[in-house]
Coordinates of C-alpha atoms and ligand atoms in Angstrom, one line a residue:
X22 CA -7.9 -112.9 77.2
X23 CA -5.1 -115.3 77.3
X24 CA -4.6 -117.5 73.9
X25 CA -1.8 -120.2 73.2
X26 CA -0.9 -121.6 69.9
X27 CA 1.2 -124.4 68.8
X28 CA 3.2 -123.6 72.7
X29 CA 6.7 -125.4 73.1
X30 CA 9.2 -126.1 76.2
X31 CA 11.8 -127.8 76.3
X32 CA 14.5 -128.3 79.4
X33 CA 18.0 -129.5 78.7
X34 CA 19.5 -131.8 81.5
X35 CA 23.0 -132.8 81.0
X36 CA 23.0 -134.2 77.4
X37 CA 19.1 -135.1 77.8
X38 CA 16.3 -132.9 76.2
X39 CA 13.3 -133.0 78.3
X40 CA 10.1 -132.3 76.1
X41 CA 7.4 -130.4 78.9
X42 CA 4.8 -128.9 76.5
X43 CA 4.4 -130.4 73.4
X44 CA 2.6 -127.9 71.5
X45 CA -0.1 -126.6 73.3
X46 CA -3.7 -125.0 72.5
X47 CA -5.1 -122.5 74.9
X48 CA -8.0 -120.3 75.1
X49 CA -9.1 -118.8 78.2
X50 CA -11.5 -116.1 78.3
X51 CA -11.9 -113.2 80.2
X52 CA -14.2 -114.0 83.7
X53 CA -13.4 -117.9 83.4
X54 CA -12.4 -119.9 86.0
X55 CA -10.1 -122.4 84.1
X56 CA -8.8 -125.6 86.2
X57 CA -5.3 -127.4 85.3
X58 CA -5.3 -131.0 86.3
X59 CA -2.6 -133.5 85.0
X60 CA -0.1 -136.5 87.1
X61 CA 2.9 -135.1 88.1
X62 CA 5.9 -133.9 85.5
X63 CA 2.8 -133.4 82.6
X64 CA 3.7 -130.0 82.3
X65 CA 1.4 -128.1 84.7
X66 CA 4.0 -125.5 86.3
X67 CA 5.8 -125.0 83.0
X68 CA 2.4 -123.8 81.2
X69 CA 1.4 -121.8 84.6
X70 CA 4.6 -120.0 84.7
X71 CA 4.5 -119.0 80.6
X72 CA 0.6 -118.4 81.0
X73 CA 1.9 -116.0 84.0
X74 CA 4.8 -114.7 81.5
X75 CA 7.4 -115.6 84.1
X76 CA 9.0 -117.8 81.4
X77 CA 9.0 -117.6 77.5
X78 CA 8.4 -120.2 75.2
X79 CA 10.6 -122.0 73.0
X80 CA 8.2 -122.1 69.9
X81 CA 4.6 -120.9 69.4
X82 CA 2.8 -118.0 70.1
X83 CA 1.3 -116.7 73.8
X84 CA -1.1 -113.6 73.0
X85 CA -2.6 -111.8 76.0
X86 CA -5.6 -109.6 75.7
X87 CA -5.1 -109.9 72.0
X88 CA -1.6 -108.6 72.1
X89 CA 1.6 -111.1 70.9
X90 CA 4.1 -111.3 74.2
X91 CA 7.4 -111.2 72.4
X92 CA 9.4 -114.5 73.2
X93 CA 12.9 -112.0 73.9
X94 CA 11.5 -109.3 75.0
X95 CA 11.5 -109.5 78.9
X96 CA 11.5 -106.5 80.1
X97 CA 7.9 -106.4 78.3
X98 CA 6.7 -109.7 80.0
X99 CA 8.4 -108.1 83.4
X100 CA 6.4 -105.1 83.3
X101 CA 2.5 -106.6 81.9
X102 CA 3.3 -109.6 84.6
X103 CA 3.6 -106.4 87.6
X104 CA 0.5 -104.8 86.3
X105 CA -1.9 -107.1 85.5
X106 CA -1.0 -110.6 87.0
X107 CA -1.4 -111.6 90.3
X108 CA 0.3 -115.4 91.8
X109 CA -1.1 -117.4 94.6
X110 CA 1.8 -120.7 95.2
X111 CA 0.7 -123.9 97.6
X112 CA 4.1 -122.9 99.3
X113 CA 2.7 -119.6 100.0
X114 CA 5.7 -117.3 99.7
X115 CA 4.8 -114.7 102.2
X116 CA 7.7 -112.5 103.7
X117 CA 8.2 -113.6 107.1
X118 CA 9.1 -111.2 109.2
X119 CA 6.5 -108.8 107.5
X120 CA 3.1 -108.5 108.4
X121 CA -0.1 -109.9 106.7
X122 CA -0.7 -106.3 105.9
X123 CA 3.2 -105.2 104.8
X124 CA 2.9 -108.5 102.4
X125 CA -0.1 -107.8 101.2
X126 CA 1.0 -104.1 100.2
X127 CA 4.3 -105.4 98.8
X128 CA 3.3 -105.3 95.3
X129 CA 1.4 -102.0 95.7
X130 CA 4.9 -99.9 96.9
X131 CA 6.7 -102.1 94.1
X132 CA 3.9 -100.2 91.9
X133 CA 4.5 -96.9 92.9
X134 CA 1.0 -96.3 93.9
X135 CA 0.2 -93.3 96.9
X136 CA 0.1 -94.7 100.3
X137 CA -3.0 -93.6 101.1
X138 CA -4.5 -95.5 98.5
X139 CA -2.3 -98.3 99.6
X140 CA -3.7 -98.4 103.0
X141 CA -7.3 -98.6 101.2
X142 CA -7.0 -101.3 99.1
X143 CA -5.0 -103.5 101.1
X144 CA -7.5 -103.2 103.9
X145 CA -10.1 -104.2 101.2
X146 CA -7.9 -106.9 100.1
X147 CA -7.7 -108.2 103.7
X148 CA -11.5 -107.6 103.6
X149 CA -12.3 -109.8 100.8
X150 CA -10.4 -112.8 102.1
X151 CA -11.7 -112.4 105.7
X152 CA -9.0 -110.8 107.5
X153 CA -9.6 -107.3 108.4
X154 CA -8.5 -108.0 112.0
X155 CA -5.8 -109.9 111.2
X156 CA -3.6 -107.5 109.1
X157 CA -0.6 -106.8 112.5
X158 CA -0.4 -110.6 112.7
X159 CA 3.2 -112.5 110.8
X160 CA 2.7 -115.5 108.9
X161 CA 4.2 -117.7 112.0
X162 CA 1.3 -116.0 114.0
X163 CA -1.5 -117.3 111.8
X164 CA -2.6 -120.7 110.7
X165 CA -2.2 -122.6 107.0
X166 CA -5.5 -121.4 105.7
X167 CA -5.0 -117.7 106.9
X168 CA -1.5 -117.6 105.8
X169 CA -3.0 -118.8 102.5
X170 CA -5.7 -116.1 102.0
X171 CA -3.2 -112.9 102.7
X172 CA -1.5 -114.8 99.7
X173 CA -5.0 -114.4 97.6
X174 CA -5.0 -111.0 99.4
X175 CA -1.6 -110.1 98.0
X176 CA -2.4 -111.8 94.6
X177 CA -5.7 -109.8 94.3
X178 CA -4.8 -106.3 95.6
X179 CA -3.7 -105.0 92.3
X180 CA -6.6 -106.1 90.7
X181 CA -5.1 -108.0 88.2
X182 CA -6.5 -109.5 85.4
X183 CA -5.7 -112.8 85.5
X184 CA -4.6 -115.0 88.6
X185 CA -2.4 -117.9 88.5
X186 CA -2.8 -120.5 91.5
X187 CA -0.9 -123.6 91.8
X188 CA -2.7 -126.1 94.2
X189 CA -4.2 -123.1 95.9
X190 CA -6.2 -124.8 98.2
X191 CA -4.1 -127.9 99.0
X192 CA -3.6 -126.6 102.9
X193 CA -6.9 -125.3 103.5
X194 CA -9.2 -127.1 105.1
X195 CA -13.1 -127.2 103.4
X196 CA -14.1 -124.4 105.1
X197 CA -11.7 -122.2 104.1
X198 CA -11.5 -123.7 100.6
X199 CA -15.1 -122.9 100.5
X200 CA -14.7 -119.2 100.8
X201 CA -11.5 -119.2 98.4
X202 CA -14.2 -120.5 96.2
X203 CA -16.7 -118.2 96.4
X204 CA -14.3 -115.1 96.3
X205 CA -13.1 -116.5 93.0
X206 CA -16.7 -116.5 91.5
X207 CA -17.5 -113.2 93.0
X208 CA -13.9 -111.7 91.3
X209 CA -14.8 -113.7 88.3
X210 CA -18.4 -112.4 88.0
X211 CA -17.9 -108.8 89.6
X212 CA -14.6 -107.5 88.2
X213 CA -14.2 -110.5 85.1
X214 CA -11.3 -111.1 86.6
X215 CA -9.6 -114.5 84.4
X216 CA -8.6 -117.6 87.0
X217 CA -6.0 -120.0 85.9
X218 CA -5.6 -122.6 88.4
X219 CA -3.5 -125.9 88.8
X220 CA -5.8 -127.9 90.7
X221 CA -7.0 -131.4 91.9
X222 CA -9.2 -131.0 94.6
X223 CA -12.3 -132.1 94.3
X224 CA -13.9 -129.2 96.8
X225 CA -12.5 -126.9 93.8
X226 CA -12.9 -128.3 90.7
X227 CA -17.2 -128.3 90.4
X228 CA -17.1 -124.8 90.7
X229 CA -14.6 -123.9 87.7
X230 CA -15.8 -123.7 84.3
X231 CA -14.0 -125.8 82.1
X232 CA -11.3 -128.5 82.9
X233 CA -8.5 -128.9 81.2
X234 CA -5.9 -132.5 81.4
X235 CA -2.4 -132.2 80.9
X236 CA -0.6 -135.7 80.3
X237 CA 2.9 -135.6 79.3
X238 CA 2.9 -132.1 77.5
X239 CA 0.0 -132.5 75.8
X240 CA -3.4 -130.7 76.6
X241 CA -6.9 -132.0 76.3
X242 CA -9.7 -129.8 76.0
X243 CA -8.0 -126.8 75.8
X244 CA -9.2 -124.8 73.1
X245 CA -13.5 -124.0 72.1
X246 CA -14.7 -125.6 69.2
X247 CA -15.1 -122.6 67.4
Ligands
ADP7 P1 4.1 -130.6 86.8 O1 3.9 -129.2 87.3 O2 2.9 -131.1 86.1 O3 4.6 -131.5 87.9 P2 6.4 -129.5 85.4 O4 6.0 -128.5 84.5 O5 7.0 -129.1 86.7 O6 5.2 -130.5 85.7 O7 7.5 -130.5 84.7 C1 7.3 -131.0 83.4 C2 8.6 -131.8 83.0 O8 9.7 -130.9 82.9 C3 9.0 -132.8 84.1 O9 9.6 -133.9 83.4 C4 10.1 -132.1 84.9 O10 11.0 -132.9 85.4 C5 10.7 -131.2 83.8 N1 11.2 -129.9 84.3 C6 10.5 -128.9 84.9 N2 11.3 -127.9 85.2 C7 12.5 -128.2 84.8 C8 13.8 -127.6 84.9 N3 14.0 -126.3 85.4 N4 14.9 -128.2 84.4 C9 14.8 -129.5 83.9 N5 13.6 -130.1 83.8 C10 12.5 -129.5 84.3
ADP8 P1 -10.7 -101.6 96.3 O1 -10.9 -100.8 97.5 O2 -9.3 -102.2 96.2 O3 -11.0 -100.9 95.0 P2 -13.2 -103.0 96.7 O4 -13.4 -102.8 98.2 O5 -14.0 -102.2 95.7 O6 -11.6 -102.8 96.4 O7 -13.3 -104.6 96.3 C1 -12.8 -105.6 97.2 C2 -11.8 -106.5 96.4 O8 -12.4 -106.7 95.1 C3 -10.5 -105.9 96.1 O9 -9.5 -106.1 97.1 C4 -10.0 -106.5 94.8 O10 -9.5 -107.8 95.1 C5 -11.3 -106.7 94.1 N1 -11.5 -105.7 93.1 C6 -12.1 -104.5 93.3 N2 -12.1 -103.8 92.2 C7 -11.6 -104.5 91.2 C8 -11.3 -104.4 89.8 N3 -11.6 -103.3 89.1 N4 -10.7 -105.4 89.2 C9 -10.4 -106.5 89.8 N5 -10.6 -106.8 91.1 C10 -11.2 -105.8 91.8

């Protein structure tokens, strides 16, 4: 569903040129749980945000579901990103003075979509992750790991196709990163919904399908041997 070929990015700081991706390979296929792992500055938030179209690439090609993303054209990438890609950040991002369920139907009003089939989906959303009784609460009135699964909630409630995670489960404790597991697997199996995830953690990584190394803007492993 999501292919890279040949995948530059370069930063320009003052009069140096920072080289982030170095001409990257990329297959992921549709259902796959796909782990990220790489040292810190090799490149993993840079490839997450262009595999997430939030950023465009300075050479290459990014095709999604078989389709080229036009490197100019964002008002395209704006529009596939809203409908079929869903974020989850360590950092969480929820709205604070919203409720988990007001967050959670954020990107549902941004879609236009009825509110009475708002109101069902979020409270399956808020199912899924285990919080149907938690949906009146603000993020200050839950804990790290709840906070973190109305942010799967939010990602998930437009069933997108793909979901980008960076260090998803890097508050959670193993519990929790237990279920975030399993939810994956069951999205991944049920729905063949594609997980792209920036990870380290060794309560997440077993349970993906492939891993993939970044060092210094180079991947390893990236695409199948055809
Ligand atoms: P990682 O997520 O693996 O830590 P990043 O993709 O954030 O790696 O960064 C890769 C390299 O690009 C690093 O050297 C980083 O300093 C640099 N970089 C990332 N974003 C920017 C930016 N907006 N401006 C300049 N340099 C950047
Ligand atoms: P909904 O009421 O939103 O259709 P369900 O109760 O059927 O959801 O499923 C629970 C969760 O499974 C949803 O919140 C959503 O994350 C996910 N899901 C359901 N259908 C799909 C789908 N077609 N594609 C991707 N994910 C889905």
């Amino acid at each position: 569903m999501l292919t890279l070929r040949g995948v530059r990015k370069s930063y320009t700081l003052g009069s140096d040129t920072i080289h982030a991706l170095r001409g990257i390979d990329l297959d992921i296929a549709r259902g796959e749980i796909a782990a990220i792992t790489g040292p810190s500055g090799s490149g993993k938030s840079t490839l997450l945000n262009l595999c997430g179209l939030l950023d465009s690439a300075d050479a290459g090609e990014v095709r999604y579901d078989g389709a080229t993303v036009a490197a100019g054209n964002e008002q395209e990438r704006t529009a596939l990103r809203r409908q079929t890609i869903g974020f989850v950040f360590q950092s969480f991002n929820l709205v604070p003075v919203m409720s988990a369920h007001d967050n959670v139907d954020f990107p549902l009003y941004l879609l236009g979509i009825a509110a009475s089939e708002r109101q069902r989906r979020v409270a399956a959303a808020l199912e899924a992750v285990g919080l149907a009784a938690f949906g009146q609460h603000r993020p200050d009135q839950l804990s790290g790991g709840q906070r973190q699964r109305v942010a799967i909630a939010r990602a998930i409630v437009k069933h997108p196709r793909l979901v980008i995670a960076d260090e998803p489960s890097a508050n959670l404790d193993a519990v929790t990163a237990a279920q975030i597991v399993a939810l994956m697997q069951r999205l991944a199996h049920e729905h063949g919904t594609t997980f792209l995830i920036a990870t380290h953690d060794e309560r997440l990584l077993p349970h993906c399908d492939r891993a993939l190394n970044l060092d210094d803007g180079v991947l390893a492993g990236g695409s199948y041997a055809h």
